[in-house]
Short mmCIF file of C-alpha atoms in Angstrom, two decimals:
data_model
loop_
_atom_site.label_atom_id
_atom_site.label_comp_id
_atom_site.label_asym_id
_atom_site.label_seq_id
_atom_site.Cartn_x
_atom_site.Cartn_y
_atom_site.Cartn_z
CA MET T 1 17.49 -33.04 -6.04
CA GLY T 2 18.56 -29.51 -4.58
CA LYS T 3 18.09 -28.73 -1.07
CA LYS T 4 15.67 -25.30 -1.92
CA CYS T 5 13.94 -28.55 -3.67
CA ILE T 6 13.30 -30.53 -0.81
CA ARG T 7 12.37 -27.84 1.49
CA VAL T 8 9.48 -26.74 -0.52
CA ILE T 9 8.44 -30.25 -0.53
CA ALA T 10 9.01 -30.37 2.98
CA LEU T 11 6.96 -26.94 3.48
CA PHE T 12 4.12 -28.22 1.07
CA LEU T 13 3.74 -31.68 3.12
CA ILE T 14 3.24 -28.92 6.70
CA VAL T 15 0.48 -27.35 4.58
CA CYS T 16 -1.52 -31.06 3.85
CA LEU T 17 -0.60 -31.81 7.61
CA GLY T 18 -2.22 -28.51 9.10
CA SER T 19 -5.04 -28.70 6.45
CA LEU T 20 -5.80 -32.55 7.51
CA CYS T 21 -5.42 -31.20 11.19
CA GLY T 22 -8.16 -28.56 10.59
CA CYS T 23 -5.65 -25.87 11.57
CA VAL T 24 -5.48 -23.65 8.47
CA SER T 25 -6.59 -24.01 4.40
CA LYS T 26 -4.23 -22.72 2.07
CA GLN T 27 -4.58 -21.63 -1.83
CA LYS T 28 -2.54 -22.19 -4.32
CA GLN T 29 -2.01 -19.97 -7.30
CA ASP T 30 0.81 -20.76 -9.64
CA ASN T 31 3.06 -22.07 -6.54
CA VAL T 32 1.12 -19.79 -4.16
CA ILE T 33 0.40 -21.19 -0.40
CA ASP T 34 -1.95 -18.38 0.58
CA ARG T 35 -2.69 -19.18 4.32
CA LYS T 36 -6.08 -17.02 4.32
CA GLY T 37 -7.35 -18.66 1.03
CA ALA T 38 -9.61 -22.16 0.95
CA SER T 39 -11.57 -23.24 -2.04
CA GLU T 40 -15.76 -23.26 -1.23
CA GLU T 41 -15.33 -26.88 0.00
CA GLY T 42 -12.51 -25.82 2.72
CA LYS T 43 -10.26 -28.27 0.68
CA PRO T 44 -6.95 -26.78 -0.19
CA LEU T 45 -6.01 -26.18 -3.10
CA SER T 46 -1.79 -26.65 -2.93
CA ASP T 47 -0.19 -29.37 -5.03
CA THR T 48 3.65 -30.32 -4.80
CA PRO T 49 5.99 -28.71 -7.46
CA GLU T 50 7.77 -30.26 -10.02
CA ASP T 51 10.23 -32.48 -8.22
CA ASP T 52 13.55 -31.09 -10.67
CA SER T 53 12.56 -27.27 -9.59
CA ASP T 54 15.01 -25.66 -7.57
CA TYR T 55 12.65 -23.02 -6.27
CA ILE T 56 13.43 -19.75 -4.74
CA VAL T 57 11.51 -19.68 -1.54
CA VAL T 58 9.62 -16.56 -0.52
CA GLY T 59 7.84 -15.51 2.52
CA PHE T 60 5.43 -12.38 1.94
CA SER T 61 3.65 -10.63 4.90
CA GLN T 62 1.17 -8.42 3.14
CA VAL T 63 -0.72 -5.44 5.59
CA GLY T 64 -4.40 -6.86 4.35
CA SER T 65 -6.84 -6.21 2.01
CA GLU T 66 -8.33 -3.53 3.31
CA SER T 67 -8.23 -1.36 -0.29
CA ASP T 68 -8.10 -1.66 -4.28
CA TRP T 69 -4.15 -0.21 -3.75
CA ARG T 70 -3.59 -3.15 -1.36
CA ASN T 71 -5.09 -5.73 -3.70
CA ALA T 72 -3.16 -4.20 -6.81
CA SER T 73 -0.10 -4.83 -4.65
CA THR T 74 -0.49 -8.38 -3.59
CA GLU T 75 -1.81 -8.88 -7.37
CA SER T 76 1.46 -7.80 -8.57
CA PHE T 77 3.53 -9.91 -6.29
CA ARG T 78 1.39 -13.66 -6.91
CA LYS T 79 1.74 -12.55 -10.61
CA MET T 80 5.51 -12.18 -10.56
CA PHE T 81 6.26 -15.03 -8.23
CA THR T 82 5.18 -18.29 -9.42
CA ALA T 83 6.66 -21.20 -10.86
CA ALA T 84 7.57 -20.03 -13.71
CA ASN T 85 9.52 -17.41 -12.57
CA GLY T 86 11.31 -19.82 -10.24
CA TYR T 87 10.11 -18.99 -7.06
CA TYR T 88 7.73 -20.58 -4.32
CA LEU T 89 5.57 -17.98 -2.37
CA LEU T 90 3.98 -18.41 1.17
CA TYR T 91 1.98 -15.49 1.25
CA GLU T 92 0.66 -13.84 4.33
CA ASP T 93 -2.36 -11.69 4.92
CA ALA T 94 -2.26 -10.00 8.29
CA GLN T 95 -5.34 -8.60 8.63
CA GLN T 96 -4.20 -4.82 9.52
CA LYS T 97 -2.63 -6.41 12.98
CA GLN T 98 1.11 -6.45 13.82
CA GLU T 99 1.29 -9.06 15.94
CA ASN T 100 -0.43 -11.42 12.71
CA GLN T 101 2.81 -10.00 10.76
CA LEU T 102 5.47 -10.59 13.27
CA LYS T 103 4.00 -14.40 14.13
CA ASP T 104 4.50 -14.50 9.99
CA VAL T 105 7.89 -13.51 9.98
CA ARG T 106 8.94 -16.42 12.08
CA ASN T 107 7.09 -19.06 10.61
CA PHE T 108 9.04 -18.38 8.14
CA ILE T 109 12.37 -18.03 9.42
CA LEU T 110 11.17 -21.58 10.86
CA GLN T 111 10.22 -23.00 7.47
CA GLU T 112 13.65 -21.54 6.46
CA VAL T 113 12.78 -19.93 3.22
CA ASP T 114 15.09 -18.07 0.98
CA TYR T 115 13.97 -14.14 1.56
CA ILE T 116 11.21 -12.54 3.82
CA ILE T 117 9.33 -9.89 2.16
CA LEU T 118 7.49 -7.35 4.80
CA ASP T 119 4.62 -4.57 4.30
CA PRO T 120 4.74 -3.35 7.71
CA ILE T 121 1.33 -1.94 9.14
CA VAL T 122 3.15 0.00 11.78
CA GLU T 123 6.78 1.70 11.60
CA THR T 124 7.70 0.79 15.40
CA GLY T 125 8.17 -2.72 16.82
CA TRP T 126 10.56 -4.24 14.37
CA GLU T 127 13.81 -5.14 16.00
CA THR T 128 13.46 -8.21 17.67
CA VAL T 129 11.71 -10.11 15.04
CA LEU T 130 14.05 -8.89 12.48
CA LYS T 131 17.40 -9.50 14.19
CA GLU T 132 15.86 -13.20 14.34
CA ALA T 133 15.80 -13.15 10.94
CA LYS T 134 19.57 -11.50 10.72
CA ASP T 135 20.49 -14.32 13.00
CA ALA T 136 19.14 -16.88 10.90
CA GLY T 137 20.73 -15.45 7.49
CA ILE T 138 17.38 -14.48 6.04
CA PRO T 139 17.52 -11.22 4.09
CA VAL T 140 14.46 -9.17 4.72
CA ILE T 141 13.03 -7.18 1.83
CA LEU T 142 10.78 -4.05 2.92
CA VAL T 143 7.92 -2.82 0.71
CA ASP T 144 5.84 0.14 0.57
CA ARG T 145 5.89 1.24 3.92
CA LYS T 146 8.63 2.18 6.40
CA ILE T 147 9.90 1.05 9.93
CA GLU T 148 12.03 2.92 12.18
CA VAL T 149 15.21 0.65 13.97
CA ALA T 150 18.09 2.01 15.38
CA ASP T 151 20.09 -0.53 13.49
CA GLU T 152 19.45 -0.15 9.68
CA ASP T 153 21.40 -3.57 9.11
CA LEU T 154 18.60 -5.51 10.28
CA TYR T 155 16.86 -5.47 6.91
CA THR T 156 18.12 -5.88 3.05
CA CYS T 157 17.01 -3.02 1.61
CA TRP T 158 13.26 -0.71 1.19
CA VAL T 159 11.39 -0.43 -1.86
CA GLY T 160 8.41 2.11 -2.30
CA SER T 161 6.80 5.38 -2.68
CA ASN T 162 8.01 8.68 -1.64
CA PHE T 163 4.77 9.36 1.05
CA GLU T 164 5.66 12.88 2.18
CA GLU T 165 6.76 13.96 -1.01
CA GLU T 166 3.39 12.70 -2.43
CA GLY T 167 1.85 14.99 0.55
CA ARG T 168 4.18 18.10 -0.44
CA ARG T 169 3.27 18.00 -4.21
CA ALA T 170 -1.06 17.83 -3.14
CA GLY T 171 -0.12 20.87 -1.34
CA GLU T 172 1.31 22.25 -4.13
CA TRP T 173 -1.24 21.40 -6.34
CA LEU T 174 -4.08 22.92 -4.29
CA GLU T 175 -2.27 26.37 -3.87
CA ASN T 176 -1.81 26.63 -7.99
CA TYR T 177 -5.34 25.52 -8.19
CA LEU T 178 -6.61 28.08 -6.59
CA LYS T 179 -4.69 30.65 -8.24
CA LEU T 180 -6.09 29.39 -11.60
CA GLN T 181 -9.92 29.70 -9.63
CA LYS T 182 -8.34 33.15 -8.81
CA ARG T 183 -9.06 31.98 -4.70
CA LYS T 184 -6.04 32.27 -3.95
CA ASP T 185 -6.31 34.74 -0.71
CA LYS T 186 -9.70 34.21 0.10
CA LYS T 187 -9.89 31.38 3.14
CA LEU T 188 -9.84 28.02 2.64
CA ARG T 189 -11.16 25.25 5.61
CA ILE T 190 -9.83 22.29 4.96
CA VAL T 191 -10.54 18.59 6.89
CA THR T 192 -8.40 15.41 6.68
CA LEU T 193 -8.95 11.80 6.09
CA GLN T 194 -5.57 10.10 7.54
CA GLY T 195 -4.63 6.30 6.85
CA THR T 196 -3.75 3.55 9.69
CA PRO T 197 -2.52 6.02 12.31
CA GLU T 198 1.57 5.73 12.50
CA SER T 199 2.09 3.97 9.41
CA SER T 200 4.22 5.36 6.35
CA ALA T 201 1.78 6.72 4.11
CA GLN T 202 -0.65 8.14 6.96
CA ILE T 203 2.97 9.77 8.15
CA GLY T 204 4.49 10.63 5.18
CA ARG T 205 1.26 12.42 3.40
CA THR T 206 0.35 14.01 6.36
CA ALA T 207 3.23 15.52 7.49
CA GLY T 208 4.44 16.77 3.35
CA PHE T 209 0.85 18.38 2.99
CA ALA T 210 1.36 19.88 5.99
CA LYS T 211 4.95 21.70 5.17
CA VAL T 212 2.71 23.33 2.27
CA LEU T 213 -0.38 23.85 4.84
CA ALA T 214 2.18 26.13 7.51
CA LYS T 215 3.11 28.17 4.16
CA ASN T 216 -0.33 29.47 3.53
CA LYS T 217 -1.94 31.98 6.54
CA ASN T 218 -5.50 31.78 4.66
CA TRP T 219 -5.39 27.74 5.32
CA THR T 220 -7.13 26.52 8.21
CA MET T 221 -7.24 22.77 8.95
CA LEU T 222 -10.27 22.51 10.69
CA GLU T 223 -9.45 18.50 12.09
CA ARG T 224 -7.82 15.17 10.95
CA ARG T 225 -9.60 11.86 11.46
CA ASN T 226 -8.33 8.57 11.30
CA GLY T 227 -10.39 7.03 8.02
CA GLU T 228 -8.16 3.50 8.48
CA PHE T 229 -7.76 3.24 4.53
CA THR T 230 -11.18 2.07 4.30
CA GLN T 231 -14.26 2.85 2.70
CA ALA T 232 -16.98 2.67 5.37
CA LYS T 233 -14.38 4.23 8.20
CA GLY T 234 -14.10 7.20 5.14
CA LYS T 235 -18.09 7.58 4.67
CA GLU T 236 -18.12 7.59 8.71
CA VAL T 237 -15.75 10.09 9.25
CA MET T 238 -16.89 12.42 6.61
CA GLU T 239 -20.46 12.29 7.59
CA ASP T 240 -19.10 13.37 11.62
CA PHE T 241 -17.38 16.16 9.47
CA LEU T 242 -20.04 16.94 7.45
CA ALA T 243 -22.49 17.33 10.57
CA GLU T 244 -19.67 19.53 12.90
CA TYR T 245 -18.81 22.09 10.46
CA GLU T 246 -21.03 24.00 8.73
CA ASP T 247 -18.43 24.89 5.75
CA ILE T 248 -15.48 22.85 4.42
CA ASP T 249 -13.80 24.09 0.99
CA VAL T 250 -11.02 20.82 0.64
CA VAL T 251 -11.13 17.10 2.07
CA VAL T 252 -7.61 15.89 1.55
CA SER T 253 -8.34 11.90 1.52
CA GLU T 254 -4.87 9.50 2.36
CA ASN T 255 -6.26 7.09 0.17
CA ASP T 256 -8.52 6.27 -2.59
CA ASN T 257 -11.35 3.67 -0.65
CA MET T 258 -11.55 6.56 1.54
CA THR T 259 -12.27 9.25 -0.80
CA PHE T 260 -14.82 6.90 -2.07
CA GLY T 261 -16.82 6.97 1.09
CA ALA T 262 -16.26 10.82 1.84
CA ILE T 263 -18.28 11.10 -1.98
CA GLU T 264 -20.97 9.47 -0.74
CA ALA T 265 -21.33 11.16 2.60
CA ILE T 266 -21.19 14.23 0.24
CA GLU T 267 -23.49 13.64 -1.62
CA ALA T 268 -25.82 12.12 0.87
CA ALA T 269 -25.51 15.78 2.76
CA GLY T 270 -26.73 17.08 -0.56
CA LYS T 271 -23.32 18.70 -1.66
CA ARG T 272 -21.98 18.11 -4.91
CA CYS T 273 -17.98 17.85 -4.88
CA GLY T 274 -15.08 17.63 -7.64
CA PRO T 275 -14.21 20.63 -10.14
CA SER T 276 -17.51 22.20 -10.54
CA GLY T 277 -18.80 21.19 -6.87
CA ASP T 278 -18.80 22.85 -3.50
CA ILE T 279 -16.26 21.09 -2.18
CA ILE T 280 -12.04 20.21 -3.70
CA VAL T 281 -11.48 17.03 -3.07
CA ILE T 282 -7.72 15.67 -3.35
CA SER T 283 -6.85 12.16 -3.10
CA PHE T 284 -3.58 9.78 -3.35
CA ASP T 285 -3.43 5.83 -4.99
CA ALA T 286 -4.83 6.68 -8.29
CA VAL T 287 -6.40 3.56 -8.96
CA GLN T 288 -8.77 2.87 -11.93
CA ALA T 289 -11.66 3.15 -10.18
CA ALA T 290 -10.55 6.95 -8.75
CA LEU T 291 -9.86 8.16 -12.28
CA GLU T 292 -13.21 6.74 -13.36
CA LEU T 293 -14.75 9.26 -10.90
CA MET T 294 -12.60 11.70 -11.64
CA GLN T 295 -13.87 11.17 -15.22
CA ARG T 296 -17.09 11.85 -14.01
CA GLY T 297 -16.71 15.06 -11.96
CA LYS T 298 -16.16 13.86 -8.69
CA ILE T 299 -12.65 13.79 -7.61
CA ASN T 300 -9.94 17.14 -8.27
CA ALA T 301 -6.48 15.57 -7.86
CA ASP T 302 -5.39 12.41 -7.25
CA PHE T 303 -1.73 11.37 -6.45
CA GLU T 304 -0.17 8.04 -7.83
CA CYS T 305 1.05 5.74 -5.42
CA ASN T 306 2.73 3.47 -7.68
CA PRO T 307 1.65 -0.39 -6.45
CA MET T 308 3.62 -2.82 -9.07
CA LEU T 309 6.14 -3.53 -6.81
CA GLY T 310 6.69 -7.49 -7.42
CA PRO T 311 9.00 -7.21 -10.82
CA ILE T 312 11.28 -4.03 -8.82
CA VAL T 313 11.55 -6.98 -5.56
CA SER T 314 12.32 -9.83 -8.03
CA ASP T 315 15.04 -7.58 -10.02
CA LEU T 316 16.97 -7.59 -6.52
CA ILE T 317 16.45 -10.76 -5.12
CA GLN T 318 17.71 -12.04 -8.46
CA ARG T 319 20.86 -9.11 -7.98
CA LEU T 320 21.29 -10.60 -4.28
CA GLU T 321 21.47 -14.33 -5.74
CA ARG T 322 24.16 -13.41 -8.01
CA GLY T 323 25.96 -11.31 -5.30
CA GLU T 324 25.22 -7.95 -6.29
CA GLU T 325 24.97 -5.27 -3.54
CA VAL T 326 21.60 -3.01 -3.74
CA LYS T 327 20.17 -0.09 -3.15
CA LYS T 328 18.91 0.39 0.32
CA THR T 329 16.78 2.97 -0.54
CA GLN T 330 14.79 2.43 -3.49
CA TYR T 331 11.69 4.71 -5.02
CA VAL T 332 9.32 3.88 -7.39
CA ASP T 333 8.18 6.26 -10.18
CA GLU T 334 4.95 8.36 -10.06
CA GLN T 335 2.96 10.72 -11.37
CA TYR T 336 -0.10 12.78 -10.29
CA PHE T 337 -3.84 13.04 -12.14
CA ASP T 338 -6.11 15.77 -12.32
CA ALA T 339 -9.51 16.23 -13.93
CA SER T 340 -8.22 18.84 -16.31
CA MET T 341 -5.92 15.73 -18.03
CA ASN T 342 -7.49 13.50 -20.68
CA LEU T 343 -8.73 10.74 -18.66
CA GLY T 344 -10.05 9.12 -21.46
CA GLU T 345 -6.93 8.23 -22.95
CA ILE T 346 -5.30 7.92 -19.68
CA LEU T 347 -7.65 5.19 -18.31
CA ARG T 348 -6.88 3.26 -21.49
CA LYS T 349 -3.66 2.39 -20.65
CA ARG T 350 -3.95 2.02 -16.96
CA VAL T 351 -3.61 -1.64 -15.56
CA TYR T 352 -4.55 -0.90 -11.77
#
């Protein structure tokens, strides 16, 4: 029996003991241990893997489940990191708390996983725990959001979106749209629903759009406010904006779930949004539900953030297993969508 298999079985025994003590509950999805999941009866759903399998043990600390995009990202990893593909996945939902992620990574180190995948909630505060992982000889792969560290050797590589480019492209799309509407020189009043402060997506999308904003002197950013990347908070913030500002021409929403909430607030206030409405709505992520709303005329443009990172990370791990070098930074391919496109055909082919 291989060392990795012995460790997998040891990890499973830890899971079972923890469950029997009432400390944790875990869930199996084809060799996925989920510390936040359990059956309806509260019983563990895991079983031990086949004795003759030599799994690559991977610990994954995810931000949370705050949005449709996040759930699609998680599902991408769950579907990829299975026993059939040679993996044993330990999955952690950090519930949008950095302290939980720090604990997750330290637990992965104690359990001697082969690789750690981290989607960091914020950019700072990672040096100490990443040094612990490096000292333990465990490669750390960052996904989606970036981190800010003095020593970039503390992690192996990063895979995700160019958030600043997304924001810049959104601003440029608005410039072109206003030209087509013959509104290029008219005053424009904008509000922004921002994501989690100091997250890579918030920093990048805000900065990218701000660069285009600065070139257009007739554009006024009335306010930017944290919507926490959630539908409920997005609705709350948009309600406040509508109460405080009489005229809003554009809503820039830094993810689709906040956009859903913003649309609810706009319609409840008796206003319309989208190409035929009073307010231009620009969103980010481009999940299926958002494109369906665009098809119904409620969103003008949506800038994709590709959540399908699981297969890319698996490929990186396989290359590392073969002793190959990998690029430090790897951007995923992305596109944008607007109401002028054939959305029916796009949705027919859409997988998230």
